[in-house]
Short mmCIF file of C-alpha atoms and ligand atoms in Angstrom, two decimals:
data_model
loop_
_atom_site.label_atom_id
_atom_site.label_comp_id
_atom_site.label_asym_id
_atom_site.label_seq_id
_atom_site.Cartn_x
_atom_site.Cartn_y
_atom_site.Cartn_z
CA MET A 1 50.21 -34.80 45.34
CA GLY A 2 46.94 -36.54 45.00
CA GLN A 3 45.87 -40.11 45.02
CA TRP A 4 44.46 -41.91 41.98
CA ILE A 5 41.36 -43.77 42.65
CA GLU A 6 39.83 -46.37 40.37
CA THR A 7 36.19 -45.42 39.64
CA VAL A 8 34.12 -47.12 36.93
CA ASP A 9 34.59 -49.28 34.02
CA VAL A 10 34.69 -47.13 30.92
CA LYS A 11 32.04 -49.34 29.26
CA GLU A 12 29.52 -48.18 31.90
CA ILE A 13 29.55 -44.66 30.60
CA ASP A 14 28.18 -43.61 27.19
CA ALA A 15 29.12 -40.47 25.17
CA GLU A 16 27.43 -37.42 26.71
CA ASP A 17 26.69 -39.25 29.96
CA VAL A 18 27.32 -38.87 33.64
CA ILE A 19 27.66 -41.56 36.39
CA ARG A 20 27.79 -41.40 40.07
CA PHE A 21 30.78 -42.72 42.12
CA ASP A 22 30.92 -42.90 45.76
CA TYR A 23 34.24 -43.23 47.82
CA GLU A 24 34.78 -42.79 51.44
CA ASN A 25 31.80 -40.65 52.45
CA HIS A 26 32.22 -38.61 49.31
CA THR A 27 30.24 -38.68 46.20
CA TYR A 28 31.63 -37.72 42.72
CA ALA A 29 30.18 -37.41 39.22
CA ILE A 30 32.21 -38.88 36.30
CA TYR A 31 31.27 -37.44 32.91
CA SER A 32 31.89 -38.24 29.16
CA ASN A 33 31.32 -35.29 26.86
CA ASP A 34 30.17 -35.37 23.27
CA LYS A 35 33.83 -35.97 22.08
CA GLY A 36 34.15 -39.01 24.36
CA GLU A 37 36.52 -37.23 26.80
CA TYR A 38 36.28 -37.81 30.51
CA PHE A 39 35.89 -35.38 33.42
CA ALA A 40 34.92 -35.49 37.07
CA THR A 41 33.47 -33.15 39.54
CA ASP A 42 32.06 -33.31 43.10
CA GLY A 43 28.79 -35.32 42.99
CA TYR A 44 26.42 -32.88 44.61
CA CYS A 45 25.16 -29.77 42.93
CA PRO A 46 26.62 -26.69 44.49
CA HIS A 47 23.09 -25.19 44.81
CA GLN A 48 21.48 -27.92 46.98
CA LYS A 49 22.27 -31.51 47.96
CA VAL A 50 21.20 -33.29 44.73
CA HIS A 51 23.13 -35.78 42.76
CA LEU A 52 24.36 -34.33 39.40
CA ALA A 53 24.54 -37.88 38.09
CA ASP A 54 20.78 -37.77 37.66
CA GLY A 55 21.19 -34.76 35.37
CA LEU A 56 21.59 -34.24 31.62
CA VAL A 57 24.90 -33.82 29.79
CA MET A 58 24.99 -31.55 26.79
CA GLY A 59 28.46 -31.12 25.32
CA ASN A 60 30.57 -29.89 28.23
CA ILE A 61 27.57 -28.90 30.23
CA ILE A 62 25.82 -30.84 33.07
CA GLU A 63 22.23 -29.68 33.82
CA CYS A 64 21.13 -30.39 37.42
CA PRO A 65 17.91 -32.50 37.64
CA LYS A 66 16.34 -30.41 40.44
CA HIS A 67 16.24 -26.74 39.28
CA ASN A 68 17.85 -27.02 35.88
CA GLY A 69 20.98 -25.12 36.95
CA ARG A 70 23.94 -25.59 34.66
CA LEU A 71 27.74 -26.18 35.13
CA ASP A 72 30.61 -26.59 32.78
CA PHE A 73 32.10 -29.82 34.09
CA THR A 74 35.42 -29.29 32.38
CA THR A 75 36.15 -26.24 34.39
CA GLY A 76 33.67 -26.34 37.21
CA GLU A 77 32.19 -22.97 36.27
CA ALA A 78 28.51 -22.08 36.92
CA LYS A 79 26.65 -21.50 33.65
CA ARG A 80 23.00 -21.07 34.70
CA ALA A 81 21.03 -19.97 37.77
CA PRO A 82 20.19 -21.11 40.38
CA ILE A 83 23.81 -22.43 40.44
CA CYS A 84 26.02 -19.56 41.44
CA HIS A 85 29.10 -21.28 42.68
CA THR A 86 31.81 -23.21 40.92
CA ILE A 87 32.16 -26.92 41.61
CA LYS A 88 35.37 -28.77 42.36
CA THR A 89 36.89 -30.77 39.44
CA TYR A 90 39.22 -33.69 39.57
CA PRO A 91 41.69 -34.88 36.98
CA VAL A 92 40.76 -38.18 35.24
CA LYS A 93 42.76 -40.75 33.41
CA LEU A 94 41.77 -43.91 31.61
CA GLU A 95 43.92 -47.04 32.11
CA ALA A 96 43.20 -50.51 30.97
CA GLY A 97 39.51 -49.76 30.53
CA LYS A 98 39.04 -48.14 33.89
CA LEU A 99 38.56 -44.46 34.78
CA PHE A 100 40.69 -43.11 37.56
CA ILE A 101 40.26 -39.80 39.33
CA GLU A 102 42.82 -37.99 41.32
CA ILE A 103 41.69 -36.84 44.69
CA THR A 104 43.58 -34.92 47.38
CA ALA A 105 43.54 -36.52 50.72
CA MET B 1 -2.40 -29.92 70.32
CA ALA B 2 -3.69 -27.60 67.63
CA THR B 3 -7.44 -27.45 66.98
CA ASN B 4 -8.79 -28.03 63.53
CA MET B 5 -9.64 -24.36 63.14
CA GLU B 6 -6.14 -23.19 63.78
CA ARG B 7 -4.83 -21.21 60.81
CA ARG B 8 -1.41 -22.00 59.48
CA ASP B 9 0.99 -19.05 58.88
CA TYR B 10 1.85 -19.24 55.13
CA SER B 11 4.22 -16.33 55.26
CA LEU B 12 7.85 -16.89 54.28
CA LEU B 13 8.61 -14.57 57.21
CA GLY B 14 6.57 -16.52 59.74
CA PRO B 15 7.52 -19.23 62.23
CA LEU B 16 6.77 -22.20 59.94
CA ASN B 17 9.72 -21.37 57.59
CA LYS B 18 12.18 -22.13 60.63
CA GLU B 19 10.07 -25.08 61.77
CA ALA B 20 10.17 -26.65 58.31
CA ILE B 21 13.99 -26.30 58.33
CA GLU B 22 14.12 -27.88 61.83
CA LYS B 23 11.86 -30.80 60.87
CA GLY B 24 14.11 -31.49 57.87
CA ILE B 25 11.32 -30.88 55.31
CA ALA B 26 12.98 -27.78 53.67
CA GLU B 27 15.15 -28.52 50.73
CA ALA B 28 14.75 -32.13 51.53
CA GLU B 29 15.15 -35.20 49.35
CA TRP B 30 11.89 -36.08 47.49
CA TYR B 31 10.48 -39.37 46.19
CA THR B 32 11.03 -40.17 42.56
CA SER B 33 9.45 -42.85 40.50
CA PRO B 34 11.69 -45.51 39.12
CA ILE B 35 12.54 -44.82 35.46
CA ASP B 36 15.35 -46.57 33.37
CA ARG B 37 18.19 -44.23 33.22
CA LYS B 38 18.61 -44.72 29.34
CA ARG B 39 14.89 -43.98 28.86
CA MET B 40 15.18 -40.90 31.05
CA LYS B 41 18.16 -39.69 28.97
CA GLU B 42 15.90 -39.88 25.82
CA LEU B 43 13.07 -38.13 27.53
CA MET B 44 15.24 -35.27 28.69
CA LYS B 45 16.54 -34.47 25.19
CA ARG B 46 16.01 -30.81 24.16
CA LYS B 47 14.86 -29.95 20.69
CA ASN B 48 14.91 -26.54 19.04
CA GLY B 49 12.83 -27.47 16.02
CA ARG B 50 9.76 -28.41 17.87
CA ALA B 51 9.87 -25.41 20.12
CA ILE B 52 10.50 -22.99 17.32
CA ARG B 53 7.51 -24.43 15.49
CA ASP B 54 5.31 -24.09 18.65
CA THR B 55 6.55 -20.55 19.17
CA ILE B 56 5.67 -19.45 15.71
CA ILE B 57 2.12 -20.93 16.10
CA TRP B 58 1.83 -19.31 19.48
CA PHE B 59 2.65 -15.81 18.13
CA ALA B 60 0.53 -16.30 14.99
CA THR B 61 -2.39 -17.32 17.07
CA LEU B 62 -2.02 -14.20 19.32
CA VAL B 63 -1.73 -12.00 16.11
CA ILE B 64 -4.90 -13.53 14.70
CA LEU B 65 -6.92 -13.31 17.88
CA ALA B 66 -5.69 -9.64 18.45
CA TYR B 67 -6.79 -8.87 14.92
CA ILE B 68 -10.23 -10.29 15.49
CA ALA B 69 -10.49 -8.41 18.65
CA PHE B 70 -9.40 -5.13 17.03
CA LEU B 71 -12.17 -5.56 14.35
CA SER B 72 -14.76 -6.20 17.08
CA TRP B 73 -13.73 -3.01 19.06
CA GLY B 74 -16.77 -0.76 19.54
CA THR B 75 -19.32 -3.65 19.24
CA TRP B 76 -20.56 -6.11 21.82
CA TRP B 77 -18.43 -8.73 20.09
CA ALA B 78 -15.36 -7.05 21.68
CA ILE B 79 -16.40 -8.89 24.99
CA PRO B 80 -15.92 -12.43 23.80
CA ALA B 81 -13.21 -11.38 21.47
CA PHE B 82 -11.05 -9.83 24.20
CA ALA B 83 -12.00 -12.44 26.59
CA ILE B 84 -10.54 -15.15 24.16
CA TYR B 85 -7.53 -13.01 23.34
CA GLY B 86 -6.84 -12.12 26.93
CA GLY B 87 -7.19 -15.81 28.04
CA VAL B 88 -4.85 -17.09 25.42
CA TYR B 89 -2.38 -14.20 26.05
CA ALA B 90 -2.30 -14.92 29.80
CA LEU B 91 -2.33 -18.65 29.67
CA THR B 92 0.38 -19.01 26.94
CA GLY B 93 2.39 -16.26 28.60
CA ASN B 94 2.17 -18.24 31.78
CA SER B 95 3.14 -21.54 30.33
CA ARG B 96 5.94 -20.24 28.26
CA TRP B 97 7.25 -18.20 31.18
CA HIS B 98 7.33 -21.56 33.07
CA GLU B 99 8.85 -23.78 30.35
CA ALA B 100 11.38 -21.29 29.25
CA GLY B 101 12.31 -20.48 32.89
CA HIS B 102 13.13 -24.15 33.42
CA GLY B 103 15.39 -23.88 30.29
CA THR B 104 13.57 -26.96 28.81
CA MET B 105 11.70 -25.26 25.95
CA PHE B 106 14.63 -24.84 23.53
CA LYS B 107 17.89 -26.57 23.26
CA THR B 108 19.67 -23.19 22.81
CA PRO B 109 19.98 -21.27 26.08
CA TRP B 110 19.50 -17.75 24.56
CA MET B 111 16.20 -18.75 22.93
CA ASN B 112 14.96 -19.84 26.39
CA GLU B 113 16.01 -16.56 27.79
CA VAL B 114 14.28 -14.42 25.04
CA VAL B 115 10.97 -16.26 25.50
CA TYR B 116 11.35 -16.14 29.21
CA GLN B 117 11.70 -12.34 29.22
CA ILE B 118 8.81 -11.81 26.85
CA ALA B 119 6.59 -14.30 28.77
CA SER B 120 7.43 -12.79 32.05
CA PHE B 121 6.23 -9.50 30.92
CA MET B 122 3.07 -10.99 29.58
CA ASN B 123 2.44 -12.30 33.15
CA LEU B 124 3.75 -9.20 34.73
CA PHE B 125 5.95 -11.66 36.76
CA PRO B 126 9.18 -9.72 37.55
CA ALA B 127 11.65 -11.93 35.62
CA THR B 128 14.36 -12.66 38.10
CA PRO B 129 12.30 -12.64 41.34
CA TRP B 130 9.90 -15.16 39.74
CA ARG B 131 12.73 -17.34 38.57
CA TRP B 132 13.88 -17.74 42.20
CA SER B 133 10.47 -17.97 43.51
CA HIS B 134 9.88 -20.97 41.20
CA VAL B 135 13.22 -22.47 42.16
CA ARG B 136 11.79 -22.45 45.83
CA HIS B 137 8.51 -23.86 44.68
CA HIS B 138 10.34 -26.85 43.30
CA SER B 139 12.59 -27.33 46.27
CA ASP B 140 9.78 -27.04 48.83
CA THR B 141 6.55 -27.71 46.98
CA TYR B 142 3.61 -26.87 49.28
CA ILE B 143 5.81 -26.81 52.38
CA VAL B 144 4.08 -24.12 54.33
CA GLY B 145 6.32 -21.24 55.28
CA ARG B 146 8.75 -22.12 52.47
CA ASP B 147 6.74 -22.21 49.19
CA PRO B 148 5.91 -18.73 47.86
CA GLU B 149 3.66 -20.17 45.19
CA ILE B 150 0.90 -21.76 47.22
CA HIS B 151 -2.40 -20.87 45.57
CA ALA B 152 -4.62 -20.87 48.65
CA PRO B 153 -4.15 -21.22 52.34
CA ARG B 154 -6.28 -23.52 54.63
CA PRO B 155 -8.97 -22.49 55.18
CA PRO B 156 -9.23 -20.73 51.83
CA VAL B 157 -9.82 -16.96 51.57
CA TRP B 158 -12.43 -16.92 48.85
CA ARG B 159 -12.11 -13.16 48.20
CA VAL B 160 -8.41 -13.64 47.33
CA LEU B 161 -8.97 -16.85 45.40
CA LEU B 162 -11.73 -15.46 43.22
CA GLY B 163 -10.07 -12.17 42.90
CA GLU B 164 -7.20 -13.97 41.17
CA LEU B 165 -9.56 -14.59 38.24
CA ILE B 166 -8.65 -11.13 37.21
CA HIS B 167 -5.25 -11.30 38.87
CA PHE B 168 -6.39 -8.68 41.35
CA TYR B 169 -4.20 -9.52 44.28
CA GLY B 170 -1.22 -11.20 42.68
CA GLY B 171 -1.13 -8.70 39.86
CA ILE B 172 -1.18 -5.65 42.15
CA ALA B 173 1.34 -7.13 44.45
CA ASP B 174 3.73 -7.76 41.51
CA LEU B 175 3.07 -4.26 40.20
CA LYS B 176 3.97 -2.79 43.72
CA ARG B 177 7.13 -4.95 43.63
CA ILE B 178 8.14 -3.73 40.27
CA PHE B 179 8.01 -0.08 41.45
CA LEU B 180 9.83 -1.03 44.65
CA HIS B 181 12.61 -2.80 42.54
CA ALA B 182 12.82 0.12 40.22
CA PHE B 183 13.74 2.32 43.25
CA GLY B 184 16.42 -0.17 44.09
CA LYS B 185 14.57 -1.96 46.94
CA MET B 186 13.41 -5.57 47.62
CA ASP B 187 10.49 -6.87 49.56
CA LYS B 188 11.52 -8.78 52.71
CA ALA B 189 9.78 -12.08 51.81
CA GLU B 190 11.72 -11.99 48.33
CA MET B 191 15.03 -11.86 50.22
CA ASP B 192 14.34 -15.29 51.67
CA TYR B 193 14.61 -16.91 48.24
CA ILE B 194 16.57 -14.38 46.04
CA PRO B 195 20.38 -14.22 46.51
CA ALA B 196 21.66 -10.74 47.17
CA SER B 197 23.96 -11.11 44.04
CA GLU B 198 20.81 -11.07 41.87
CA CYS B 199 19.53 -7.71 43.16
CA LYS B 200 21.08 -5.44 40.58
CA LYS B 201 19.58 -7.50 37.77
CA VAL B 202 16.15 -7.23 39.47
CA TYR B 203 16.32 -3.47 39.75
CA TRP B 204 17.39 -3.05 36.06
CA GLU B 205 14.64 -5.33 34.84
CA ALA B 206 12.09 -3.31 36.76
CA ARG B 207 13.37 -0.09 35.28
CA VAL B 208 13.07 -1.56 31.75
CA TRP B 209 9.48 -2.54 32.47
CA ILE B 210 8.61 0.87 33.78
CA VAL B 211 9.77 2.39 30.42
CA ILE B 212 7.55 -0.24 28.62
CA PHE B 213 4.61 0.73 30.82
CA LEU B 214 5.14 4.35 30.07
CA ALA B 215 5.27 3.58 26.26
CA ILE B 216 1.92 1.82 26.59
CA ILE B 217 0.35 4.80 28.49
CA ALA B 218 1.85 7.16 25.92
CA ALA B 219 0.34 5.09 23.09
CA CYS B 220 -3.11 5.24 24.75
CA LEU B 221 -2.77 9.01 25.29
CA TYR B 222 -1.66 9.47 21.62
CA THR B 223 -4.45 7.37 20.20
CA GLY B 224 -6.98 8.73 22.77
CA SER B 225 -8.11 5.12 23.40
CA ILE B 226 -7.35 2.36 25.94
CA LEU B 227 -7.04 0.00 23.03
CA PRO B 228 -3.16 -0.35 22.93
CA ALA B 229 -3.31 -1.43 26.68
CA MET B 230 -6.06 -3.91 25.74
CA PHE B 231 -3.48 -5.72 23.70
CA ILE B 232 -0.38 -5.43 25.88
CA GLY B 233 -0.58 -5.04 29.72
CA LEU B 234 -4.23 -5.36 30.65
CA PRO B 235 -4.80 -8.88 29.16
CA THR B 236 -2.63 -10.13 32.03
CA PHE B 237 -5.50 -9.05 34.23
CA PHE B 238 -8.69 -9.64 32.16
CA GLY B 239 -7.30 -12.91 30.75
CA PHE B 240 -5.94 -14.34 34.02
CA TYR B 241 -9.04 -16.44 34.55
CA ALA B 242 -7.50 -18.91 32.07
CA VAL B 243 -4.42 -19.28 34.07
CA MET B 244 -6.20 -19.73 37.40
CA LEU B 245 -8.90 -22.11 36.24
CA ILE B 246 -6.14 -24.48 35.18
CA ALA B 247 -3.50 -23.59 37.85
CA TRP B 248 -5.97 -24.33 40.72
CA THR B 249 -5.98 -27.96 39.57
CA GLN B 250 -2.18 -28.37 40.19
CA HIS B 251 -2.02 -28.77 43.96
CA LEU B 252 -5.18 -27.52 45.79
CA GLY B 253 -6.95 -29.86 48.14
CA LEU B 254 -3.91 -32.18 48.49
CA ASN B 255 -1.37 -32.70 51.31
CA GLU B 256 0.93 -30.12 52.61
CA ASP B 257 4.45 -30.63 54.09
CA VAL B 258 5.00 -33.97 52.38
CA LEU B 259 8.02 -35.09 50.36
CA ASP B 260 6.30 -36.95 47.53
CA HIS B 261 4.78 -35.11 44.60
CA ARG B 262 2.17 -37.95 44.12
CA LEU B 263 0.70 -36.67 47.36
CA ASN B 264 0.62 -32.83 46.68
CA THR B 265 0.28 -32.62 42.89
CA ARG B 266 -2.37 -33.51 40.41
CA THR B 267 -2.07 -34.80 36.91
CA VAL B 268 -5.17 -33.93 34.81
CA TYR B 269 -6.11 -35.13 31.37
CA MET B 270 -6.76 -32.17 28.99
CA ASN B 271 -7.50 -31.85 25.34
CA PRO B 272 -4.65 -31.29 22.79
CA ILE B 273 -5.60 -27.64 22.22
CA ILE B 274 -5.51 -26.74 25.92
CA ARG B 275 -2.29 -28.91 26.24
CA PHE B 276 -0.61 -26.86 23.45
CA LEU B 277 -1.56 -23.57 25.15
CA TYR B 278 -0.45 -24.92 28.57
CA CYS B 279 2.78 -26.62 27.35
CA ASN B 280 1.50 -29.98 28.65
CA MET B 281 1.83 -28.77 32.28
CA ASN B 282 -1.38 -30.89 33.02
CA TYR B 283 1.21 -33.67 33.56
CA HIS B 284 2.11 -31.91 36.72
CA ILE B 285 3.17 -34.77 38.91
CA GLU B 286 5.48 -35.78 36.08
CA HIS B 287 6.90 -32.22 35.69
CA HIS B 288 7.54 -31.76 39.48
CA MET B 289 9.21 -35.11 39.82
CA PHE B 290 11.34 -34.63 36.72
CA PRO B 291 11.74 -30.93 35.85
CA MET B 292 14.37 -31.77 33.25
CA VAL B 293 11.95 -33.37 30.96
CA PRO B 294 10.76 -30.89 28.26
CA TYR B 295 7.16 -30.17 27.74
CA HIS B 296 6.90 -32.17 24.46
CA ALA B 297 8.13 -35.27 26.20
CA LEU B 298 5.74 -35.19 29.17
CA PRO B 299 2.96 -37.34 27.66
CA ALA B 300 5.69 -40.07 27.13
CA LEU B 301 6.97 -39.57 30.69
CA HIS B 302 3.35 -40.04 31.86
CA GLU B 303 3.18 -43.35 30.14
CA GLU B 304 6.43 -44.35 31.86
CA MET B 305 5.36 -43.63 35.42
CA LYS B 306 1.61 -43.87 35.55
CA HIS B 307 1.84 -47.35 37.08
CA ASP B 308 3.40 -45.56 40.11
CA CYS B 309 0.95 -42.62 40.47
CA PRO B 310 -2.59 -41.99 41.49
CA LYS B 311 -5.10 -42.02 38.57
CA PRO B 312 -5.22 -38.71 36.84
CA ASN B 313 -8.40 -36.58 36.91
CA SER B 314 -10.32 -37.12 33.73
CA SER B 315 -10.79 -33.39 32.83
CA ILE B 316 -10.27 -29.79 34.06
CA PHE B 317 -13.87 -29.72 35.09
CA ALA B 318 -13.50 -32.94 37.15
CA ALA B 319 -10.43 -31.66 38.81
CA LEU B 320 -11.95 -28.28 39.66
CA LYS B 321 -15.03 -30.00 41.12
CA GLU B 322 -12.68 -32.09 43.29
CA VAL B 323 -10.67 -28.92 44.29
CA PHE B 324 -13.74 -26.76 45.13
CA SER B 325 -15.40 -29.56 47.11
CA ALA B 326 -12.14 -29.96 49.18
CA LEU B 327 -11.70 -26.11 49.70
CA HIS B 328 -15.39 -26.00 50.84
CA LYS B 329 -14.60 -28.70 53.42
CA GLN B 330 -11.49 -26.97 54.45
CA ARG B 331 -13.52 -23.95 55.57
CA LYS B 332 -14.76 -26.04 58.51
CA ASP B 333 -11.79 -28.39 58.78
CA PRO B 334 -8.52 -26.96 57.29
CA THR B 335 -6.86 -30.39 57.77
CA TYR B 336 -9.34 -31.92 55.22
CA THR B 337 -7.23 -33.47 52.46
CA ILE B 338 -8.17 -35.58 49.41
CA LEU B 339 -6.92 -39.15 49.65
CA ARG B 340 -6.03 -40.74 46.25
CA PRO B 341 -5.27 -44.44 46.29
CA LEU B 342 -2.32 -45.68 44.42
CA PRO B 343 -2.56 -48.54 41.92
CA ILE B 344 -1.29 -51.92 43.15
CA THR B 345 1.77 -51.45 40.93
CA ALA B 346 2.94 -48.37 42.76
CA ARG B 347 5.52 -47.94 45.55
CA PRO B 348 3.98 -46.63 48.81
CA TYR B 349 3.63 -42.90 49.32
CA MET B 350 6.55 -41.19 51.10
CA TYR B 351 4.96 -38.83 53.46
CA GLY B 352 8.25 -37.59 55.11
CA PRO B 353 8.50 -36.69 58.74
CA SER B 354 5.70 -34.16 59.18
CA PRO B 355 2.79 -34.54 56.72
CA TYR B 356 -0.07 -32.19 57.10
CA GLY B 357 -3.54 -33.22 56.09
CA THR B 358 -5.05 -36.72 55.95
CA VAL B 359 -2.74 -39.70 55.23
CA ILE B 360 -3.22 -43.37 54.39
CA GLN B 361 -1.93 -45.49 57.27
CA GLN B 362 -0.66 -49.00 57.21
CA GLY B 363 -3.72 -51.19 56.57
CA GLY B 364 -5.47 -48.58 54.49
CA ASP B 365 -7.38 -46.56 57.31
CA LYS B 366 -7.30 -42.81 57.23
CA LYS B 367 -5.87 -40.41 59.78
CA THR B 368 -5.76 -36.67 60.04
CA THR B 369 -2.17 -35.73 60.97
CA GLU B 370 -2.32 -32.15 62.07
CA GLY B 371 -0.91 -31.60 65.50
CA ILE B 372 -0.44 -35.31 66.13
CA GLY B 373 2.82 -36.04 64.33
CA ILE B 374 2.67 -39.15 62.16
CA TYR B 375 6.19 -40.29 61.14
CA GLY B 376 7.59 -42.51 58.44
CA THR B 377 6.45 -43.89 55.19
CA MET B 378 2.87 -45.01 54.97
CA ASP B 379 1.55 -47.92 53.09
CA ARG B 380 -0.50 -47.67 49.85
CA ASP B 381 -4.31 -47.91 49.82
CA SER B 382 -4.70 -50.87 47.51
S1 LIG C 1 19.97 -28.43 43.16
FE1 LIG C 1 21.02 -28.24 41.39
S2 LIG C 1 20.26 -26.45 40.55
FE2 LIG C 1 19.28 -26.55 42.46
#
């Protein structure tokens, strides 16, 4: 059973957007897709140590800012080289205007 | 302490690769200019319409130039006609290979992939290996021992540099690799940056290319003329002068082993026709710092960050003059590096832990770093 962590205010994130969230030596990326749904993954790109939050969201895809690798942030699946590995995803819920992610300790 | 004439080993299989990893300058974090996040999101937007229009103009230009060259065949006019056709073929092939390879040309991924495959062939750049080579070039731009796309070592080897005007060395090396790949083998240096999972794809791409080569040769034999190869295949060589004359302006003469693209990359102002052919890659600092920004938004990105960058060179000619003067000096002193002051509005250069070349020290004086280990961020020369 995971632990729900409060992350960012929902107002801070637009549609088709991504935001960085750091918690206890770990970095996460919180996304909103084109339908206004929220998702979360680990914050660093699986290719190299680069923050995905500096990338570009297109639908359900995040494109990494360093080498333009792509991931589906709803499933964590790699969609374009040089990203070859999946990324860990986290459940997200919206409560009282705040986004929460469920992490496992 | 190393002497000024000591040659660095640029091979990916040499000791500087490991050294760069140990020094923390491989796959390191690079400096980025401050740009408002919302503005950056606008700049990163992909557009199919603009890229489709530009691709139609590109192919139409090639067809028209090819037709003029065809009409001139057998006369002296064939020399300028093919020089222009070849130059445009190679330069646009190179720039489209680059832009589509980043996936920033079109919004739709398959369109990028189609153009990437065609343009790779126009450059005779094996598609998958060069995709990975370019990934490394972006991770470790001009980090010696790591970057496979360094145009010239220090001191420069003129024979190789000038031979590249007809793609003599690079072209032959790529052709050798294509044959190697077709036989299911990889070159050792390539294995440093291509994951093993990509090998099968590399081999099959090479086999398809060999079939295309055979088709071109068959067309030449059938027509009893070299003309078919003058339109597809050979222009990569006789037109490569156009690629190199511009590509030399990108990084040469600037620092090595730094973690700030403002120190190792050059932005050069060029006219709109060249910028169209070159996909705005003259905004090269901007591209390296923010590779997510598509070619059509690079002029706007330049406006956003020019306050934080050295002054661009005013023309290709001015940049080449600067480059060749530096290369000439590097023959005697390989550490010689061009120093470019930053505007007063800029943040200081971030040299990283092991810059090679000349740096601007606190207080604005200059120092050559090779072998003496200058650490930390230097102040700007204002
Ligand atoms: S760091 Fe993300 S694609 Fe390379």
